[in-house]
Coordinates of C-alpha atoms and ligand atoms in Angstrom, one line a residue:
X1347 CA 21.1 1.9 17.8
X1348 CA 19.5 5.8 18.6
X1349 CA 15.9 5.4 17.5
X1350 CA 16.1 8.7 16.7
X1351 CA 18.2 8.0 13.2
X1352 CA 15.7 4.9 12.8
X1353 CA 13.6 5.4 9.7
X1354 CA 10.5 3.4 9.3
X1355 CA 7.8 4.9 7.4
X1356 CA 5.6 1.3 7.2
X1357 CA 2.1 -0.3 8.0
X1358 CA 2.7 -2.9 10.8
X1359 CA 0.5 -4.9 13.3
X1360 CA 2.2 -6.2 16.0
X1361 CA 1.1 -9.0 17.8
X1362 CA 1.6 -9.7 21.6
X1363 CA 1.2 -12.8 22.8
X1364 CA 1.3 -13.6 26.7
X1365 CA 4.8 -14.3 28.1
X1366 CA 6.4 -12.0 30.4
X1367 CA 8.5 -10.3 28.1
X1368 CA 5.2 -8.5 26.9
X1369 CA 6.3 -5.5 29.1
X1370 CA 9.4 -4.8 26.9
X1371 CA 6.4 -4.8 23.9
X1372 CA 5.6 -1.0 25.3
X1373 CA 9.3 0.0 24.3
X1374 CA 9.0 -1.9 21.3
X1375 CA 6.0 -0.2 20.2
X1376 CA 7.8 3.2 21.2
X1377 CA 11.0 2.5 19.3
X1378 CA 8.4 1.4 15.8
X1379 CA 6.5 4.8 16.1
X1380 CA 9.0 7.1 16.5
X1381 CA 10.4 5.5 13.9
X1382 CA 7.4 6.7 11.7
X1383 CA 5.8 3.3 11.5
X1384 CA 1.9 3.1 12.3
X1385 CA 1.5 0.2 14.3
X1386 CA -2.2 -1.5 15.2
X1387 CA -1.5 -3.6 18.5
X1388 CA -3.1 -6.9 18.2
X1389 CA -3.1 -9.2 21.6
X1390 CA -3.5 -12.8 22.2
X1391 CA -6.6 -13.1 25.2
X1392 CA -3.5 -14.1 27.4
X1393 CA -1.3 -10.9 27.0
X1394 CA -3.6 -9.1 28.9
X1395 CA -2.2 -10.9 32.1
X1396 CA 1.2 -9.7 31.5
X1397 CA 0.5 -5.7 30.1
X1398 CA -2.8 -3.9 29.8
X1399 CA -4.2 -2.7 26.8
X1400 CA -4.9 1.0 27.5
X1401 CA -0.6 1.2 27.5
X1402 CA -0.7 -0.5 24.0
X1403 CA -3.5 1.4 22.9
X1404 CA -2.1 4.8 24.5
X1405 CA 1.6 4.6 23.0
X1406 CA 0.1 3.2 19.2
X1407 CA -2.5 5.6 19.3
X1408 CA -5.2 3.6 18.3
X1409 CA -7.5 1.2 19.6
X1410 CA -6.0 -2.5 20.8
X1411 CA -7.7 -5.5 19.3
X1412 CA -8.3 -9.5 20.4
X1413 CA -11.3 -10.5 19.8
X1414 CA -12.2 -11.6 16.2
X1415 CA -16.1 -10.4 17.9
X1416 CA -15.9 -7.8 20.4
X1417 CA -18.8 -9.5 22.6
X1418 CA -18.2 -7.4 25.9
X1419 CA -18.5 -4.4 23.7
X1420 CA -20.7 -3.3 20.5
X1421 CA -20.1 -6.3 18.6
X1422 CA -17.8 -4.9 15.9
X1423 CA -16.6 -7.3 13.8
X1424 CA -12.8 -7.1 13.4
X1425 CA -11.6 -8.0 10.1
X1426 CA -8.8 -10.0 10.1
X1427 CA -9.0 -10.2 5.8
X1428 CA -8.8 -5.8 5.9
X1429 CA -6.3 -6.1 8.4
X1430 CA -4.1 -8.4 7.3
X1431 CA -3.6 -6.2 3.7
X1432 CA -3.2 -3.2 5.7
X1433 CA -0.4 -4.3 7.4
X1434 CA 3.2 -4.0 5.3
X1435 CA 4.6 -6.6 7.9
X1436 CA 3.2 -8.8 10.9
X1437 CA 5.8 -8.7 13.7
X1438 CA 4.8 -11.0 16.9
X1439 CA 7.2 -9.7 20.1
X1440 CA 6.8 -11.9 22.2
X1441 CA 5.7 -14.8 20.5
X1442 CA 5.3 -17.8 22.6
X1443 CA 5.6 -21.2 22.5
X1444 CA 2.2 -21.7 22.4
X1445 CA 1.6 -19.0 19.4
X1446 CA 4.6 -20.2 17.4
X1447 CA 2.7 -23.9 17.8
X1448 CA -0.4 -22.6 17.0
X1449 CA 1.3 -21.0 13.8
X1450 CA 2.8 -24.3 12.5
X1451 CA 0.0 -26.4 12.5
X1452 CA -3.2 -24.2 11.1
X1453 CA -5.1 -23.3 14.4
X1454 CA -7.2 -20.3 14.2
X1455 CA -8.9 -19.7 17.8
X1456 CA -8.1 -15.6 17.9
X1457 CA -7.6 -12.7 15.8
X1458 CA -3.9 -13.0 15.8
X1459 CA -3.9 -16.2 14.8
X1460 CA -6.5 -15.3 12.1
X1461 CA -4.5 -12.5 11.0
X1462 CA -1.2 -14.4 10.7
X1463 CA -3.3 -16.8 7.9
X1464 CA -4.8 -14.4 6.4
X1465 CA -1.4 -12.5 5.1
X1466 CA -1.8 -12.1 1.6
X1467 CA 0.5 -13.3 -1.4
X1468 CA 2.5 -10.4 -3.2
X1469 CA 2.7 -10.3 -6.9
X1470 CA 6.1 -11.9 -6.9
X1471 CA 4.1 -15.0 -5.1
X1472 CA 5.7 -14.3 -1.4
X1473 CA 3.9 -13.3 1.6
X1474 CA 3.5 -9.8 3.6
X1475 CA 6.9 -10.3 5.7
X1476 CA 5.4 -12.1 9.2
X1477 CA 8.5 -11.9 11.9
X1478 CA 8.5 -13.1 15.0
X1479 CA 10.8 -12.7 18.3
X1480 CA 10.4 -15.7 20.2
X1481 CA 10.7 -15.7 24.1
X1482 CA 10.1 -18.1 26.9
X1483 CA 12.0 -20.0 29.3
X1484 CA 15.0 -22.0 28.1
X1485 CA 13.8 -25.4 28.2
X1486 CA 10.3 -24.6 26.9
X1487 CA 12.6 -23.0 23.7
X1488 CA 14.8 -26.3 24.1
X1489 CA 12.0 -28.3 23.5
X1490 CA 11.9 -30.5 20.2
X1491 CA 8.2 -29.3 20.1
X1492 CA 9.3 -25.7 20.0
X1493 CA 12.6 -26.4 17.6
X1494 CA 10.6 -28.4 15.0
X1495 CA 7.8 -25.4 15.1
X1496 CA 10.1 -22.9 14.5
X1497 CA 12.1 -24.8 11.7
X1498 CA 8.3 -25.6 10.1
X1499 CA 7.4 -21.5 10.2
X1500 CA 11.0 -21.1 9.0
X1501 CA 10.5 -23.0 5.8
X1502 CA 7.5 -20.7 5.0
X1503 CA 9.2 -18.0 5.1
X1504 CA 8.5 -16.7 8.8
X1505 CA 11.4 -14.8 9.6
X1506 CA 12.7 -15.3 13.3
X1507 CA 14.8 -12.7 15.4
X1508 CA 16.1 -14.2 18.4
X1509 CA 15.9 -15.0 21.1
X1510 CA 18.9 -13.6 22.5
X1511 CA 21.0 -15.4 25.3
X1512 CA 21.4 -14.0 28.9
X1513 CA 19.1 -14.2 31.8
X1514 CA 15.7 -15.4 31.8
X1515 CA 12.4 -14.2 34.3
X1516 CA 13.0 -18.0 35.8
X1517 CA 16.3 -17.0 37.0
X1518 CA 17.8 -19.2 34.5
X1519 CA 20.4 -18.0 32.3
X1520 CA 20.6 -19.4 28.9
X1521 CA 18.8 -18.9 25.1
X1522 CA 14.9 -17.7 25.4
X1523 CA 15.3 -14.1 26.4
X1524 CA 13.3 -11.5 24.0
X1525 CA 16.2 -9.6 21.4
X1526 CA 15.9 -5.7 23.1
X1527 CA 13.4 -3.6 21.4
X1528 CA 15.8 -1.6 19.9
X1529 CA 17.2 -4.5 18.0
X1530 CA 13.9 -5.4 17.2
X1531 CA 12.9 -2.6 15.5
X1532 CA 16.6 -2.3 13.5
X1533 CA 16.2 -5.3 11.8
X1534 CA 13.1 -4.9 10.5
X1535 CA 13.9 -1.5 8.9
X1536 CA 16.6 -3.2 7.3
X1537 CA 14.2 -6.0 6.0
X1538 CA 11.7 -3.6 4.9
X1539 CA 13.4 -0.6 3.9
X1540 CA 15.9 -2.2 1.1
X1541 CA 17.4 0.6 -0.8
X1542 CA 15.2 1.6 -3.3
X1543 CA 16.1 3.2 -6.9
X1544 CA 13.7 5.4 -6.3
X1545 CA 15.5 7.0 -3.4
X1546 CA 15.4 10.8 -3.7
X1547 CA 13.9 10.7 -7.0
X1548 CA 11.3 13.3 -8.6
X1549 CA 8.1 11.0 -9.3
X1550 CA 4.6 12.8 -10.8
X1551 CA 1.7 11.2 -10.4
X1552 CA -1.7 11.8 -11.0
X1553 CA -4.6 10.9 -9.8
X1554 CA -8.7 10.8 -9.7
X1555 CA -11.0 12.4 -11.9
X1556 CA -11.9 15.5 -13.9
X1557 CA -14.8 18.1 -13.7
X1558 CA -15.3 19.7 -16.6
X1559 CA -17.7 22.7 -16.0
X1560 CA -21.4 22.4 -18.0
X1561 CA -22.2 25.5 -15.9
X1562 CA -21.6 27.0 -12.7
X1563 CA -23.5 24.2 -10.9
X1564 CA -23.2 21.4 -13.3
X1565 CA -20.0 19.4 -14.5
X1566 CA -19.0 16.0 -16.7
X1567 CA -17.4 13.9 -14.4
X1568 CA -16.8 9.6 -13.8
X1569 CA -16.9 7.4 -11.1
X1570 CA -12.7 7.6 -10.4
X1571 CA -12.1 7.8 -6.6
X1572 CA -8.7 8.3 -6.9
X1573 CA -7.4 5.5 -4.3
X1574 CA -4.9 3.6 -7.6
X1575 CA -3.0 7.1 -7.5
X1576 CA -2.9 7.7 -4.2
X1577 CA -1.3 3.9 -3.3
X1578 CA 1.2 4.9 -5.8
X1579 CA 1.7 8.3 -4.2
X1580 CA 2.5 6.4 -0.7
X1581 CA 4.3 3.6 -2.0
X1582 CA 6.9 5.8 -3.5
X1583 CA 6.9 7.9 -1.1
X1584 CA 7.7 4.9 1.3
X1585 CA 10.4 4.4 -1.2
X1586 CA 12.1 7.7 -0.6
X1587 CA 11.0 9.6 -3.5
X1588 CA 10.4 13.2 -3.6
X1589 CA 6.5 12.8 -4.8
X1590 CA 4.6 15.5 -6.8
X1591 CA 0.9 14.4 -6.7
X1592 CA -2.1 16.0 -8.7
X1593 CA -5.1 15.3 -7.7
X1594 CA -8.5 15.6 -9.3
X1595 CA -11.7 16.3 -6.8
X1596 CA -11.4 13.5 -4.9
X1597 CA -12.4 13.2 -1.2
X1598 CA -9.0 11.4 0.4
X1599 CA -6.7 12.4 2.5
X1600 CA -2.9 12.1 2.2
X1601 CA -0.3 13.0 4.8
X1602 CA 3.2 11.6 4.4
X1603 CA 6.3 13.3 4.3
X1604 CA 8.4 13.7 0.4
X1605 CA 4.5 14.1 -1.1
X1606 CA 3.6 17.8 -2.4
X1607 CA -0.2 17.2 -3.4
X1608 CA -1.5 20.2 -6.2
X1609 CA -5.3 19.6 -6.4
X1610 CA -6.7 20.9 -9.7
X1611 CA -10.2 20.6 -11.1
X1612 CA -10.0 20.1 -14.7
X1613 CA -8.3 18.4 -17.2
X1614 CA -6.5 21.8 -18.4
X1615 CA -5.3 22.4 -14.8
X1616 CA -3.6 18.8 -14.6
X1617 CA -2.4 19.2 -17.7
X1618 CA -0.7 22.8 -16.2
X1619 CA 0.6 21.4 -13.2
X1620 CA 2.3 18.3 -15.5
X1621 CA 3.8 20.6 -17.8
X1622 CA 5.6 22.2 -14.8
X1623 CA 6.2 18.7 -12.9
X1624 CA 7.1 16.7 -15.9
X1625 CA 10.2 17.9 -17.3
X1626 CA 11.9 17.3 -14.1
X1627 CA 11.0 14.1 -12.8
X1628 CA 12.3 10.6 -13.6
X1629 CA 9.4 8.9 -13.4
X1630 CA 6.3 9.8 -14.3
X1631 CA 2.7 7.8 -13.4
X1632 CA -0.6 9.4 -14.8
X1633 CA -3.1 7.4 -13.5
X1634 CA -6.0 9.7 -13.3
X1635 CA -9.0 9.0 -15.3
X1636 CA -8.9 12.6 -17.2
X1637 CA -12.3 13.5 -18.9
X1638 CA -11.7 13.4 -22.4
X1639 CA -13.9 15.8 -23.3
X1640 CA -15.1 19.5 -21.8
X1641 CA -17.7 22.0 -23.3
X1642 CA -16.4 24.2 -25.5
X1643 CA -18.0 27.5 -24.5
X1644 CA -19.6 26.7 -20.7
X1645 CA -22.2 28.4 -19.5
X1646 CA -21.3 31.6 -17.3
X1647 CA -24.7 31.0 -15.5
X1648 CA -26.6 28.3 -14.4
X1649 CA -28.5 26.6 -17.9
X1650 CA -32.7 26.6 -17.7
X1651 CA -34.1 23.7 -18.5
X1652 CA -35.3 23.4 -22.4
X1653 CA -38.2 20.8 -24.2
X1654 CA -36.6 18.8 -26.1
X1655 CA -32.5 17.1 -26.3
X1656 CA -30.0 20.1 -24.7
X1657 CA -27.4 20.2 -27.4
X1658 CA -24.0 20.1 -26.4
X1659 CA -21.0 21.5 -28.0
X1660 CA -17.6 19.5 -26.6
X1661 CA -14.0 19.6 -27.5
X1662 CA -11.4 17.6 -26.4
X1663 CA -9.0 18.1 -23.6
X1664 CA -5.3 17.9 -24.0
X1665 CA -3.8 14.0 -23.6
X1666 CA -1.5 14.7 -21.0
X1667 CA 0.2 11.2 -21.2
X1668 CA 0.1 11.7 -25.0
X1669 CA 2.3 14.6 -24.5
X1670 CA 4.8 13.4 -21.9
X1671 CA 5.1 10.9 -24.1
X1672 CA 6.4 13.3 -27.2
X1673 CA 8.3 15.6 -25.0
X1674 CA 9.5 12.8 -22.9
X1675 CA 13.5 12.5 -22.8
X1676 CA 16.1 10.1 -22.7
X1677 CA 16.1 7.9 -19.3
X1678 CA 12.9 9.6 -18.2
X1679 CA 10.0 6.4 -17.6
X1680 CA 6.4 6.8 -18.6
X1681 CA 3.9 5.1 -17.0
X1682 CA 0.4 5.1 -18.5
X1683 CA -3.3 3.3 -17.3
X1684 CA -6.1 2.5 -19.4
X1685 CA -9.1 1.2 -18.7
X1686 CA -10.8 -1.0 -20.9
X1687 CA -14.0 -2.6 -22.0
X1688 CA -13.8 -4.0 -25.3
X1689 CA -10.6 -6.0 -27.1
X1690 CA -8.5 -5.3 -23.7
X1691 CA -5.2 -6.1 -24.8
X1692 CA -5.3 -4.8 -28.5
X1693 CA -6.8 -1.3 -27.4
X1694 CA -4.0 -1.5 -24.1
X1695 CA -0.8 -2.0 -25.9
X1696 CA -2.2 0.5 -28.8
X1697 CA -1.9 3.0 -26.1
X1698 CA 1.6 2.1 -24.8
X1699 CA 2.6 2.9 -28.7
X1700 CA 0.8 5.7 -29.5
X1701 CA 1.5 7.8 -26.3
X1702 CA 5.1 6.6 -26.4
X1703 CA 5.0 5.2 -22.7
X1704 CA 6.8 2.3 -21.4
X1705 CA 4.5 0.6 -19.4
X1706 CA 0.8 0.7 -18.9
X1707 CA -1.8 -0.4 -16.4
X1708 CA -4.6 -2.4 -17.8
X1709 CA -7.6 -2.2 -16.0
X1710 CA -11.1 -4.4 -16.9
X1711 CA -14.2 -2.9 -15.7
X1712 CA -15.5 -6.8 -16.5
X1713 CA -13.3 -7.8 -13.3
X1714 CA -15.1 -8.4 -10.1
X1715 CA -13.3 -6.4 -7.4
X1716 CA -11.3 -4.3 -9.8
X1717 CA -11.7 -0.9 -10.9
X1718 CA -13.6 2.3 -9.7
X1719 CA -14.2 2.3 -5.8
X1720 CA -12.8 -0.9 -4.8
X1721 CA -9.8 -1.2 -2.5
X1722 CA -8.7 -4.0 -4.7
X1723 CA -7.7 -4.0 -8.2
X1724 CA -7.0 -6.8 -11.1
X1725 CA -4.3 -5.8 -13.5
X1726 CA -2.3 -7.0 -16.7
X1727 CA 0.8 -4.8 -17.2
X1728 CA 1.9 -4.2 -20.5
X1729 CA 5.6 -4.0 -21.4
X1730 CA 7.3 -2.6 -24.5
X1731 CA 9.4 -5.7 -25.5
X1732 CA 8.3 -8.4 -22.9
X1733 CA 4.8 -10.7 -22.6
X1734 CA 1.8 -9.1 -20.7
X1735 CA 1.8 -9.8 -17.0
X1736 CA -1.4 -10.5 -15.4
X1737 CA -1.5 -10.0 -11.6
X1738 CA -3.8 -11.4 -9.6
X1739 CA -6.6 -9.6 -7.2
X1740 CA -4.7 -7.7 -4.3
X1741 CA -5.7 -4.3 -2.7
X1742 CA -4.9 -1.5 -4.3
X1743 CA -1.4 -0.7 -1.8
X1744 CA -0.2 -4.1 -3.0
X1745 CA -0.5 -3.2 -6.9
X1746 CA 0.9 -0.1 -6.5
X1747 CA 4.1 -2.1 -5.5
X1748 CA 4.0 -4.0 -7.7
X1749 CA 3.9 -1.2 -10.8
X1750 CA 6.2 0.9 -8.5
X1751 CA 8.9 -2.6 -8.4
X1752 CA 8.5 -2.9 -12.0
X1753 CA 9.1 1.0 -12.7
X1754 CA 12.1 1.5 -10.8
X1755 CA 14.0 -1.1 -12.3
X1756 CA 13.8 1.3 -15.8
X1757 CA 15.1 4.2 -14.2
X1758 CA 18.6 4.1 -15.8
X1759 CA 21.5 3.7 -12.7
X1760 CA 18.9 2.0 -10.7
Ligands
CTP54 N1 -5.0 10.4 -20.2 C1 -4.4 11.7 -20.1 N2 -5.1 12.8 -20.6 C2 -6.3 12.6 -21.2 C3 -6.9 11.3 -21.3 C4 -6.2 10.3 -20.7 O1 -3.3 11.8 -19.5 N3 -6.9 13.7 -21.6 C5 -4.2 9.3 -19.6 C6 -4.8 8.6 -18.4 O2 -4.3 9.2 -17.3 C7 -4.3 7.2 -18.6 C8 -4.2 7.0 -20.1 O3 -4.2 8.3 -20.7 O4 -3.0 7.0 -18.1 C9 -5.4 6.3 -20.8 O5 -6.6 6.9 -20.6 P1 -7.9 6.3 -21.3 O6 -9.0 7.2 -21.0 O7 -8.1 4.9 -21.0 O8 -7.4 6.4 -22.8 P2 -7.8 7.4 -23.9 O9 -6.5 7.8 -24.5 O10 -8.7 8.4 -23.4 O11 -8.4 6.4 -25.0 P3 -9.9 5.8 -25.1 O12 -10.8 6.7 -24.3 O13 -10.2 5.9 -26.5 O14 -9.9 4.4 -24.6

């Protein structure tokens, strides 16, 4: 395979554990980044004896970790919890003997290891995708030790690649040799990269706040960070859709190819860049927490301060989602939030009907870990003809899937 048609735009740490075939990690790591993957290098203490760190760090472009506590350094703290939903898939090349057994039976005694627990469930109940190549001599992969760890990992759902047959470091010729690099990174594209529906699609999203001008200095504003819309925006992306995303003031980046980011200030200058976006795309997520009200005449100069209450006069801003949903067409899918307080699921599916979309995001600010400025969320999605679907707590990347899985499948051919 030419890594230079290889296509894989996705999160993943790859661990290195210490056999000799940790020197073929460095082309690995070459073929998964030109690829377009970002890749954090985690090492097992005993990798270092087989390829140093600074090559690792050099080709991935970003620091190697091991230690769960960098003692001979500052004393970070790696998090193996932030990590581990970072990552879109764990891949372990090499993983040895000794790994794989550690794997199978619970043991926890580095940041690998720690990672490789700490994977965290998808909606659909399944795991981040952990992969592992196995290599080591053949009678150490022979071993019923080895065979019974690998059919245990197996059975969770660790998927294996390898080993390959041929010659081994020992001079021995026979099963245990790590699959090329190449290979490596070819089947996981294919395992992460199944064709999605949303494949060269038009998707709008929005995302983040409004500021609705008091004055020149002043402005009405809440506490939306953006980070919901921008996980969407990446995930479909990812998925090989051609991604318009508006963005309120928010302070977060975004750089990934098939994303065109507008960034507007007000709910007037979303609602512009939608009317423009809108009648093209096929899908269609507003997830931006729009001010629903802005002052009707603000002031031109800054406003001196009075005795007494300052009386307001406000107006409402246009309900973009209200009006996708009336001039939305045949085939086109709406995708609405809503964040709620009070009688959740009443006030929820009252705004899937009365904006005409076809699903919406429920959001409780009651929910510990969910919401405004948390990387996690907690959501119930509300279908048109179907039950409500509560998912459980996962980062904000992982929810984004999920709505983005549940989307695609109502784009009609899809
Ligand atoms: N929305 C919008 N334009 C607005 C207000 C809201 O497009 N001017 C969209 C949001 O992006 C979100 C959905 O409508 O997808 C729900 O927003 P929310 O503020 O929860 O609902 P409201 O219609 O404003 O209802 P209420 O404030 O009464 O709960």
């Amino acid at each position: 395979m030419a890594s230079g048609t290889l296509h894989l735009p996705r999160r993943i740490l790859l661990g290195v554990s210490g056999g000799i075939a940790a020197y073929k990690t460095a082309f690995l790591l070459r073929e998964l980044v030109k690829a377009g993957a970002e890749v954090q290098v985690i090492m097992t203490p005993g990798a270092h004896d087989f390829i140093t760190p600074l090559t690792l760090a050099t080709l991935s472009g970003r620091p190697v970790l091991t230690d769960l506590v960098d003692r001979a350094g500052d004393g970070t703290w790696n998090d193996h919890v932030h990590l581990a939903r970072w990552a879109d898939a764990l891949l372990i090349a090499p993983a040895t003997a000794n790994t794989l057994a550690k794997m199978a039976h619970g043991l926890c005694d580095n940041l690998l290891l720690a990672c490789y627990l700490s994977m965290e469930d998808n909606a659909e109940g399944g795991r981040t995708p952990v992969f592992v190549a196995p290599a080591m001599d053949l009678e150490m992969y022979r071993d019923p030790a080895t065979q019974a760890n690998l059919d245990l990992l197996r059975s969770r759902g660790v998927v294996t690649i390898g080993p390959a047959h041929g010659e081994l470091a020992s001079g021995l010729n026979g099963e245990g040799r790590m699959t090329e690099p190449a290979e490596i990174a070819a089947f996981l594209a294919a395992h992460l990269l199944p064709l999605s529906p949303l494949k060269g699609r038009q998707v709008l999203i929005t995302a983040g706040p409004t500021h609705e001008p008091i004055d020149p200095v002043r402005f009405i504003g809440n506490r939306s960070t953006g980070r919901m819309g921008f996980a969407l925006a990446e995930e479909a992306a990812l998925r090989g859709a051609q991604v318009t995303l508006v963005a309120g003031p928010v302070s977060l980046g975004i750089d990934r190819p098939g994303i065109t980011r507008i960034d507007v200030q007000t709910a007037a200058q979303m609602y512009e860049a939608c009317q423009a976006a809108f009648p093209t795309c096929e899908l269609a997520i507003l997830s931006a927490a729009v001010a629903d009200w802005r002052m009707a005449r603000p002031g031109s100069s800054k406003l001196k301060k009075v005795d007494g209450p300052l009386p307001l006069e406000l107006e409402p801003t246009e309900d973009i989602l209200a009006w996708c949903g009336r001039t939305k067409r045949g085939g086109q899918v709406l995708v609405g939030f809503a964040l709620e307080t009070d009688n959740e699921l009443a006030n929820a599916r009252g705004k899937l009907e009365r904006k005409n979309a076809d699903l919406i995001v429920m959001n409780s600010l009651r929910e510990a870990g969910a919401g405004f400025g948390h990387d996690t969320n907690r959501v119930t999605l509300l279908h048109r003809h179907t039950d409500p679907e509560a998912l459980p707590l996962m980062s904000k990347a992982r929810v984004a899937a999920a709505i983005l899985d549940r989307a695609e499948k109502m784009i009609p051919d899809a």
